[in-house]
XYZ file of C-alpha atoms in Angstrom:
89
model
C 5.432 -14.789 5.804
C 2.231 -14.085 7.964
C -0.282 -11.815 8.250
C 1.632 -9.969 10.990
C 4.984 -9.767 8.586
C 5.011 -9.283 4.999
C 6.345 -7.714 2.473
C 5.186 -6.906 -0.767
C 7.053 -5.108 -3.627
C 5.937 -3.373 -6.638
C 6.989 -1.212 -9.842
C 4.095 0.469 -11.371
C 4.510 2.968 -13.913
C 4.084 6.798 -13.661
C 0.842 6.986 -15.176
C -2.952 7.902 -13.023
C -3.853 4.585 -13.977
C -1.483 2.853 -12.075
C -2.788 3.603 -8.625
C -5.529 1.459 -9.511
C -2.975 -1.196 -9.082
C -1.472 0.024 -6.061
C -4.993 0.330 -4.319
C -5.744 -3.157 -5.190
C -2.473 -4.632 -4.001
C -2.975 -2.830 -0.888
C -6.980 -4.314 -0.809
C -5.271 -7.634 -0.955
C -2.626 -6.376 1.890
C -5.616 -5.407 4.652
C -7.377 -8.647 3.605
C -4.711 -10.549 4.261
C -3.345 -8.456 7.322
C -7.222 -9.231 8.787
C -7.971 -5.110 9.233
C -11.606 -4.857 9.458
C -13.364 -3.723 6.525
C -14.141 0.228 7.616
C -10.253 0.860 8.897
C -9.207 -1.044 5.870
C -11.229 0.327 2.987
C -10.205 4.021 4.332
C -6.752 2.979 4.452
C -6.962 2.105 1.109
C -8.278 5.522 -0.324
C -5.712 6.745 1.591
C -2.985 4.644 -0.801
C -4.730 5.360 -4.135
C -4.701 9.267 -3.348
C -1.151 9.231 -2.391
C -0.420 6.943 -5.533
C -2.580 9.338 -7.434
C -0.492 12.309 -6.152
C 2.763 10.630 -6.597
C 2.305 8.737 -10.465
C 1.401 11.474 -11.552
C 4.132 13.720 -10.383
C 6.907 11.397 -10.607
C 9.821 12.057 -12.720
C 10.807 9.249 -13.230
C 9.648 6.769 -15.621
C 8.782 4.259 -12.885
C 7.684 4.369 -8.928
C 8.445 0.942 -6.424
C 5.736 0.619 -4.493
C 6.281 -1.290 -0.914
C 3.826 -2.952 1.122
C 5.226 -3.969 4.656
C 3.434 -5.049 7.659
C 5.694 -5.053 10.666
C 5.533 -4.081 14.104
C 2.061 -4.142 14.508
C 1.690 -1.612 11.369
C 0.766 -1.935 7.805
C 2.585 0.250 5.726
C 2.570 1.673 2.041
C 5.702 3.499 1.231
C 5.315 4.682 -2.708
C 7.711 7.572 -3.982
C 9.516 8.457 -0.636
C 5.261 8.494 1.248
C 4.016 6.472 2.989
C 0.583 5.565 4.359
C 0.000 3.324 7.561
C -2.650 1.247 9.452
C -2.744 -0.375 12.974
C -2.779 -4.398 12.736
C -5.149 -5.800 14.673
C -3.987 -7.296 18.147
């Protein structure tokens, strides 16, 4: 594990409140990826409103949230969506 290769994995259930959760798992994913703090904190809002969308329309009890960074990308994939951010170099 590095900053340039992770992976994080997460169940959270499908509730609104959960993508509180997924937002600040992915906080601690840019932090640790070193994404500077503008690119970061917009590529977090960009998480929580696609865990926002997808908790609450899940039908399923339960959504796995993934965190991966990989190939010079940071990715969320929650629900079948994803949201991604460049690494730095």
């Amino acid at each position: 594990m590095s900053p340039q290769e992770f992976t994080f994995k997460l169940t959270v259930p499908n509730d609104p409140a959960g993508a509180d959760v997924v937002a600040m798992v992915a906080a601690h994913a840019v932090h640790y990826a070193g994404i500077e703090a503008a690119a970061g904190d917009a590529f977090v809002a960009r998480v929580k409103a696609r865990a926002l969308t997808v908790l609450v329309g899940g039908a399923a009890t339960h959504t796995q949230a993934q965190f991966v960074a990989a190939d010079g990308r940071l990715t969320v994939t929650l629900g079948g969506h994803t949201e991604s951010e460049l690494l730095p170099a």
